XYZ file of C-alpha atoms in Angstrom:
517
model
C 181.160 152.539 213.526
C 180.132 156.035 212.569
C 181.410 158.644 210.067
C 180.485 162.303 209.375
C 179.311 163.150 205.872
C 178.810 166.923 205.690
C 176.445 167.682 208.601
C 174.956 164.207 208.569
C 176.258 161.308 210.636
C 175.938 157.824 209.034
C 176.422 154.455 210.697
C 178.442 151.965 208.634
C 177.794 148.349 209.336
C 181.051 146.358 209.136
C 181.166 143.302 206.901
C 179.656 140.147 208.468
C 183.097 138.382 208.476
C 184.580 141.324 210.325
C 181.928 141.073 213.049
C 182.850 137.474 213.720
C 185.713 136.546 216.035
C 188.918 136.244 214.052
C 189.581 132.667 215.228
C 186.068 131.566 214.143
C 186.442 133.115 210.736
C 189.702 131.291 210.254
C 188.094 127.980 211.049
C 185.052 128.300 208.815
C 186.591 126.236 205.999
C 187.341 123.484 208.479
C 183.793 123.564 209.750
C 182.484 123.272 206.167
C 184.855 120.395 205.469
C 183.691 118.522 208.566
C 180.053 119.077 207.638
C 180.767 117.638 204.166
C 182.435 114.661 205.702
C 179.386 114.016 207.932
C 176.978 114.331 205.027
C 178.954 111.956 202.796
C 179.530 109.431 205.531
C 175.796 109.238 206.437
C 174.959 108.378 202.838
C 176.230 104.897 203.804
C 173.689 102.800 205.557
C 173.458 99.089 206.172
C 173.014 96.426 208.823
C 176.007 95.248 210.861
C 179.046 94.041 208.868
C 180.597 90.774 209.922
C 183.601 92.426 211.613
C 181.416 95.010 213.420
C 179.188 92.260 214.805
C 182.179 90.281 215.893
C 183.940 93.015 217.716
C 180.909 94.561 219.468
C 179.669 91.101 220.498
C 183.124 90.216 221.788
C 183.096 93.437 223.823
C 179.806 92.390 225.461
C 181.335 89.046 226.391
C 184.543 90.641 227.704
C 182.487 93.152 229.687
C 180.384 90.341 231.130
C 183.546 88.552 232.212
C 184.941 91.681 233.782
C 181.788 92.735 235.674
C 180.077 89.351 236.456
C 182.605 86.680 235.747
C 180.501 85.318 232.902
C 182.580 83.037 230.650
C 183.279 84.407 227.160
C 183.244 80.853 225.590
C 185.922 82.079 223.242
C 189.642 83.073 223.221
C 189.361 86.393 221.375
C 192.928 87.442 222.180
C 194.266 84.425 220.217
C 192.953 85.628 216.877
C 191.960 89.240 217.151
C 194.249 91.794 215.460
C 193.841 94.152 218.400
C 193.525 93.758 222.179
C 189.912 92.582 222.854
C 189.786 94.397 226.169
C 190.363 97.814 224.500
C 188.081 98.916 221.652
C 185.568 95.990 221.805
C 184.780 96.793 225.446
C 184.352 100.511 224.679
C 182.187 99.632 221.755
C 180.016 97.286 223.883
C 179.428 100.063 226.426
C 178.293 102.475 223.683
C 176.200 99.717 222.034
C 174.383 99.048 225.315
C 173.308 102.713 225.512
C 172.959 103.752 221.842
C 173.040 100.590 219.722
C 175.154 99.946 216.641
C 174.453 103.423 215.233
C 175.903 104.902 218.357
C 179.086 102.877 217.901
C 179.294 103.999 214.306
C 178.813 107.603 215.486
C 181.769 107.096 217.779
C 183.882 106.130 214.761
C 182.580 109.172 212.846
C 183.575 111.522 215.721
C 187.019 110.027 215.823
C 187.511 110.392 212.019
C 186.252 114.030 212.281
C 188.826 114.520 214.970
C 191.491 113.086 212.693
C 190.535 115.532 209.922
C 190.781 118.433 212.436
C 194.207 117.208 213.594
C 195.416 116.976 210.004
C 194.226 120.637 209.547
C 196.217 121.910 212.509
C 199.250 119.786 211.743
C 199.448 120.925 208.070
C 198.939 124.560 209.158
C 201.872 124.411 211.555
C 204.154 122.607 209.078
C 203.170 124.561 205.977
C 200.432 127.202 205.938
C 196.730 127.788 206.118
C 195.924 127.070 202.437
C 197.825 123.754 202.756
C 195.791 122.939 205.900
C 192.481 123.594 204.109
C 193.359 121.500 201.084
C 195.023 118.686 203.120
C 192.066 118.392 205.491
C 189.661 118.399 202.528
C 191.557 115.744 200.646
C 191.525 113.456 203.650
C 187.914 114.133 204.581
C 186.467 113.153 201.205
C 188.731 110.174 200.550
C 187.146 106.837 200.196
C 188.929 105.141 203.208
C 187.940 108.066 205.460
C 184.279 107.849 204.541
C 184.255 104.047 204.944
C 185.883 104.129 208.306
C 183.623 106.968 209.431
C 180.678 104.551 209.253
C 182.315 101.320 210.432
C 182.193 100.158 214.021
C 185.679 98.617 214.136
C 188.892 99.489 215.821
C 190.321 101.159 212.682
C 188.893 104.640 213.436
C 190.281 104.805 216.950
C 193.729 103.636 215.721
C 193.755 106.284 212.983
C 192.795 108.983 215.445
C 195.449 108.016 217.923
C 198.151 108.073 215.215
C 196.932 111.498 214.039
C 197.013 112.722 217.682
C 200.587 111.490 218.101
C 201.626 113.108 214.768
C 200.090 116.434 215.929
C 201.875 116.215 219.260
C 205.368 115.711 217.804
C 204.808 118.601 215.363
C 203.283 120.879 218.042
C 206.152 120.296 220.410
C 208.910 120.784 217.870
C 209.965 124.077 219.435
C 209.070 123.147 222.993
C 211.389 121.483 225.592
C 212.686 118.225 224.263
C 211.037 116.015 226.957
C 207.533 117.092 225.826
C 207.783 114.785 222.895
C 207.095 112.023 225.352
C 203.450 113.192 225.310
C 203.165 111.360 221.986
C 204.229 108.014 223.495
C 200.917 107.030 225.156
C 198.684 107.510 222.046
C 201.268 105.694 219.899
C 201.447 102.696 222.283
C 197.649 102.686 222.638
C 197.200 102.793 218.877
C 199.446 99.684 218.555
C 197.286 97.947 221.231
C 194.022 98.922 219.679
C 195.145 97.574 216.330
C 198.448 95.816 216.024
C 199.006 96.923 212.406
C 199.298 100.507 213.646
C 202.835 99.728 214.751
C 203.683 99.878 211.034
C 203.410 103.645 211.284
C 205.432 104.225 214.451
C 208.718 104.786 212.512
C 207.048 107.616 210.577
C 205.959 109.435 213.709
C 209.463 109.035 215.189
C 210.987 110.320 211.891
C 208.723 113.387 212.120
C 209.766 113.922 215.738
C 213.329 114.224 214.446
C 212.750 116.103 211.242
C 210.142 118.621 212.502
C 212.776 120.396 214.588
C 215.070 121.495 211.818
C 212.034 122.109 209.596
C 210.292 124.524 211.915
C 213.304 126.147 213.714
C 213.928 129.837 213.072
C 217.697 129.127 212.979
C 219.677 126.049 212.176
C 222.117 125.816 215.180
C 222.106 122.430 216.814
C 218.570 121.555 215.727
C 219.536 118.176 214.212
C 221.019 117.043 217.526
C 217.846 118.251 219.305
C 215.697 116.399 216.776
C 217.679 113.161 217.179
C 217.346 113.378 220.961
C 213.560 113.719 220.547
C 213.444 110.728 218.326
C 215.442 108.565 220.718
C 213.317 109.643 223.694
C 210.101 108.823 221.795
C 211.420 105.483 220.529
C 212.503 104.441 224.018
C 209.200 105.471 225.640
C 207.004 103.748 223.065
C 209.089 100.577 223.067
C 208.914 100.438 226.903
C 205.127 100.975 226.923
C 204.521 98.284 224.297
C 206.886 95.830 225.999
C 205.128 96.351 229.344
C 201.723 95.915 227.696
C 202.767 92.638 226.062
C 204.214 91.318 229.291
C 201.059 92.103 231.145
C 198.702 90.800 228.509
C 199.573 87.159 228.665
C 200.411 84.449 226.047
C 196.995 84.521 224.409
C 197.385 88.078 223.178
C 200.956 87.432 222.105
C 199.746 84.447 220.101
C 197.123 86.638 218.437
C 199.703 89.285 217.607
C 201.836 86.637 215.949
C 198.943 84.986 214.037
C 197.263 88.141 212.770
C 200.195 90.470 212.226
C 203.788 89.265 212.655
C 203.545 85.875 211.139
C 200.288 86.145 209.199
C 199.683 83.415 206.619
C 200.446 84.597 203.141
C 198.066 84.479 200.165
C 198.402 84.259 196.372
C 196.434 87.225 195.222
C 197.894 88.919 192.137
C 199.997 92.044 192.813
C 198.046 93.782 190.052
C 194.828 93.562 192.034
C 196.445 94.961 195.145
C 197.911 97.853 193.173
C 194.534 98.520 191.511
C 192.715 98.782 194.870
C 195.412 100.977 196.246
C 195.266 103.288 193.231
C 191.448 103.515 193.457
C 191.264 104.116 197.186
C 194.158 106.495 197.724
C 196.360 106.799 194.646
C 195.430 110.362 193.826
C 196.380 111.613 197.324
C 199.744 109.937 196.987
C 200.346 111.534 193.609
C 199.448 114.983 194.999
C 201.803 114.257 197.953
C 204.662 113.558 195.508
C 203.856 116.969 193.947
C 204.017 118.353 197.470
C 207.472 116.988 198.036
C 208.684 118.875 194.947
C 207.065 122.087 196.027
C 208.362 121.873 199.583
C 211.919 121.070 198.365
C 212.007 124.053 195.989
C 210.522 126.475 198.440
C 212.738 125.616 201.411
C 216.032 124.634 199.793
C 217.695 128.003 200.339
C 216.418 128.836 203.831
C 216.067 125.539 205.696
C 218.152 122.972 203.885
C 217.068 119.392 203.274
C 214.972 118.859 206.400
C 211.632 120.063 205.049
C 212.007 117.865 201.910
C 212.995 114.900 203.991
C 210.020 115.403 206.228
C 207.586 115.740 203.273
C 209.075 112.649 201.687
C 208.713 110.605 204.935
C 205.060 111.625 205.291
C 204.212 110.981 201.626
C 206.003 107.609 201.461
C 203.925 106.393 204.424
C 200.913 106.248 202.114
C 202.667 103.201 200.417
C 203.162 101.163 203.531
C 199.823 99.357 203.539
C 200.246 98.478 199.845
C 203.855 97.166 200.394
C 202.792 95.167 203.460
C 199.820 93.524 201.803
C 201.760 92.810 198.589
C 204.159 90.929 200.844
C 201.213 89.102 202.362
C 199.676 88.439 198.950
C 196.178 89.553 199.966
C 193.970 92.593 199.585
C 191.826 91.762 202.646
C 191.063 95.015 204.513
C 193.436 96.891 202.239
C 190.768 99.515 201.477
C 190.718 100.306 205.205
C 194.462 100.231 205.802
C 195.134 102.697 203.062
C 193.392 105.314 205.226
C 196.140 105.009 207.813
C 198.782 106.191 205.318
C 196.572 108.951 203.932
C 196.506 110.798 207.245
C 200.262 111.302 206.881
C 200.287 112.056 203.167
C 197.354 114.520 203.194
C 199.285 117.518 204.725
C 201.999 117.199 202.067
C 199.357 116.809 199.301
C 197.714 119.953 200.654
C 201.000 121.844 200.544
C 201.599 120.745 196.911
C 198.179 121.728 195.603
C 198.031 124.981 197.542
C 201.568 125.881 196.560
C 201.558 125.244 192.871
C 198.049 126.740 192.562
C 199.350 129.825 194.421
C 196.310 129.666 196.749
C 198.196 131.672 199.391
C 197.601 134.747 197.168
C 193.807 134.334 197.265
C 191.995 136.463 199.860
C 190.280 134.146 202.314
C 187.921 136.856 203.520
C 186.434 137.036 200.066
C 185.437 133.366 200.208
C 187.501 132.509 197.129
C 189.710 129.927 198.878
C 186.922 128.132 200.785
C 184.775 128.126 197.699
C 187.558 126.654 195.537
C 188.377 123.980 198.062
C 184.736 122.984 198.466
C 184.450 122.801 194.701
C 187.387 120.390 194.582
C 185.913 118.431 197.470
C 182.568 118.099 195.653
C 184.269 116.704 192.611
C 186.359 114.232 194.605
C 183.324 113.298 196.729
C 181.609 111.850 193.649
C 184.720 109.764 193.014
C 184.930 108.616 196.612
C 181.243 107.772 196.808
C 181.592 105.663 193.666
C 184.425 103.685 195.272
C 182.873 103.267 198.753
C 179.299 102.278 198.035
C 180.058 98.850 196.558
C 182.370 97.986 199.523
C 179.681 99.109 202.005
C 177.120 96.938 200.194
C 177.296 93.710 202.137
C 174.014 91.740 202.422
C 171.349 93.493 204.421
C 170.630 90.987 207.223
C 167.326 92.423 208.477
C 165.045 89.832 206.778
C 167.318 86.905 207.789
C 167.544 87.994 211.455
C 163.729 88.505 211.554
C 163.217 84.976 210.116
C 165.560 83.413 212.654
C 164.265 85.239 215.762
C 161.256 83.015 216.427
C 163.320 79.853 215.631
C 166.160 80.255 218.077
C 165.976 79.637 221.816
C 168.235 80.205 224.829
C 169.359 76.669 225.452
C 171.604 73.982 224.165
C 170.817 74.077 220.514
C 173.194 74.259 217.483
C 172.953 76.831 214.713
C 175.246 76.390 211.710
C 175.446 79.796 209.906
C 177.942 80.735 207.214
C 178.707 84.192 208.765
C 177.254 83.640 212.182
C 178.739 86.768 213.757
C 175.882 88.926 212.460
C 172.845 86.918 213.740
C 174.717 86.057 216.883
C 175.141 89.775 217.604
C 171.506 90.711 216.871
C 170.081 87.656 218.664
C 172.430 87.685 221.707
C 169.421 88.231 224.032
C 167.952 84.921 222.990
C 170.975 82.671 222.449
C 174.301 81.625 223.972
C 177.657 82.072 222.204
C 178.391 78.333 222.139
C 175.195 77.632 220.191
C 176.565 79.264 217.010
C 178.771 77.260 214.602
C 180.429 78.323 211.388
C 181.232 76.971 207.914
C 184.800 78.344 208.288
C 185.864 75.563 210.671
C 184.011 72.775 212.414
C 185.141 69.877 214.618
C 182.748 67.097 215.611
C 183.009 63.789 217.442
C 180.879 61.054 215.790
C 178.994 58.305 217.679
C 182.152 56.206 217.890
C 184.050 59.096 219.559
C 186.248 59.747 216.530
C 187.093 63.420 216.170
C 186.384 64.729 212.663
C 187.105 68.082 210.956
C 186.098 69.630 207.667
C 183.578 68.056 205.352
C 183.458 64.685 207.186
C 182.617 66.517 210.355
C 179.678 68.327 208.676
C 178.510 65.131 207.037
C 178.491 63.261 210.374
C 176.720 66.139 212.154
C 173.980 66.318 209.515
C 173.558 62.549 209.551
C 173.103 62.668 213.379
C 170.779 65.696 213.104
C 173.136 67.664 215.266
C 172.157 71.085 213.830
C 168.832 72.563 214.744
C 169.174 75.242 212.032
C 171.433 75.603 209.036
C 171.724 78.986 207.248
C 173.742 79.290 203.978
C 174.215 82.206 201.702
C 176.880 80.978 199.273
C 179.306 83.700 200.330
C 182.989 83.199 201.218
C 182.474 79.407 201.654
C 180.278 78.866 198.604
C 181.977 75.558 197.554
C 181.296 74.029 200.936
C 177.771 75.510 200.943
C 177.055 73.603 197.687
C 178.159 70.333 199.284
C 176.138 70.955 202.475
C 173.051 71.848 200.407
C 173.363 68.496 198.520
C 173.490 66.685 201.881
C 170.507 68.579 203.335
C 168.443 67.918 200.173
C 169.195 64.220 200.217
C 166.200 61.939 200.913
C 166.049 61.070 204.662
C 168.397 63.844 205.658
C 165.981 64.963 208.383
C 166.119 68.631 207.258
C 163.672 70.737 205.330
C 164.072 74.157 203.679
C 161.650 76.440 205.512
C 162.610 79.797 203.994
C 164.760 81.577 201.493
C 164.997 85.267 202.472
C 166.573 87.980 200.429
C 169.553 90.123 201.452
C 170.018 93.249 199.376
C 173.630 93.956 198.505
C 175.534 96.624 196.535
C 175.683 94.173 193.617
C 172.145 92.911 193.643
C 170.190 90.470 195.850
C 171.593 87.447 197.599
C 169.521 84.835 199.458
C 169.809 83.118 202.773
C 168.627 79.474 202.740
C 167.291 78.525 206.088
C 167.079 74.733 206.889
C 165.397 73.379 209.979
C 165.672 69.907 211.523
C 162.470 67.978 210.892
């Protein structure tokens, strides 16, 4: 650009932001948020978690059955809370090429994709400031960071739900039948992790409410929204029914055992509420603020639809807490809260951005991105404080290194408290049926009598059935104490050969390794 000043011509250099493509400038805050999510996620490092080892190992066995007819020696479908031929197989393929870190990177990519989908969904429902804040709130939340570094089927399920949510919002003004594009990801999410079905009603509600919320005129928009909801409900129900019919009785049994008729616990409600508040309570509170802002802003022009839509999204953040309160357990609650946060984050973003009047800040000046990143930095410290203890399970490197020269590919028997981890790392040297657990054990004694529980362990130790016994006094600590007493007894035929450390987020635990004499 040039301008004449008297008789002299000067060249003016436009601002750097002006030289960049407009679309890229508009997405710079999202890029910054995604980079922050990556940095915070990679602060979490550890060896394989029990669930990670289980699912990836199962994927290898399912893949072996599919490609070579090799028996799995297990009925994963009967107790997995997701179809074993979906995520576990994909994870095994990635693990073969890139190892566990590659599978975890896959989870991170999916969670980054979820953040991006929240950005574009919030921008379409509300405005750009709401998109920036909503995406930032989700990206630095404790469940998001945890799932970004966990090789389980939670990240794919969250991504698929976010994709379906984006589709129903994106097609609100399009021909009605295009809402059916959301049916495959919704059905697949329910197959990847059965508990994802808990969030199907919310997506269907959004399919209905997003039409009167985004329509330029009222007209017959409610009828059009209802038709979209019915179409989506019918398509998803049909896909899920077809999948269950094709999957067989084993998978239906697993669905019943792990999700529909799961055994209830006795954990205090106060503990479940405390975990919920720590891991996602502040996003829900901000989402409630967002409901108020949306209701006030849209009451005159668009009626009740925007407020109903915001309330539906915000209330979804409570579903995991309500469900697990009903079950009486907080197991996996810290992960499940992340499912609800993806729905509540856009509304929370709208509330923060609206009441802070961020729409009046000039994005080009960097004020809005700077403010949001400042908020993210503050919340990141909070999330990091919550996540690190949960990601601090025992580091199994010393234990696996100690076991490697002791195990052999044959017909031996290894009793390990959480055997999924060494079984995964030592799968090239052992067979699945060689690994036994302290969670359940059945044994036939010399007279042919079938024993279970403590009598089964006692008979097996007396008969020197186990070649190795590894105890760490974790979830089955009371049983471990009894087994240790048996192993220490004179004439037991076992000797303690090593006691290796496993660093945790709460200190150091120890693996006691006993070998048959």
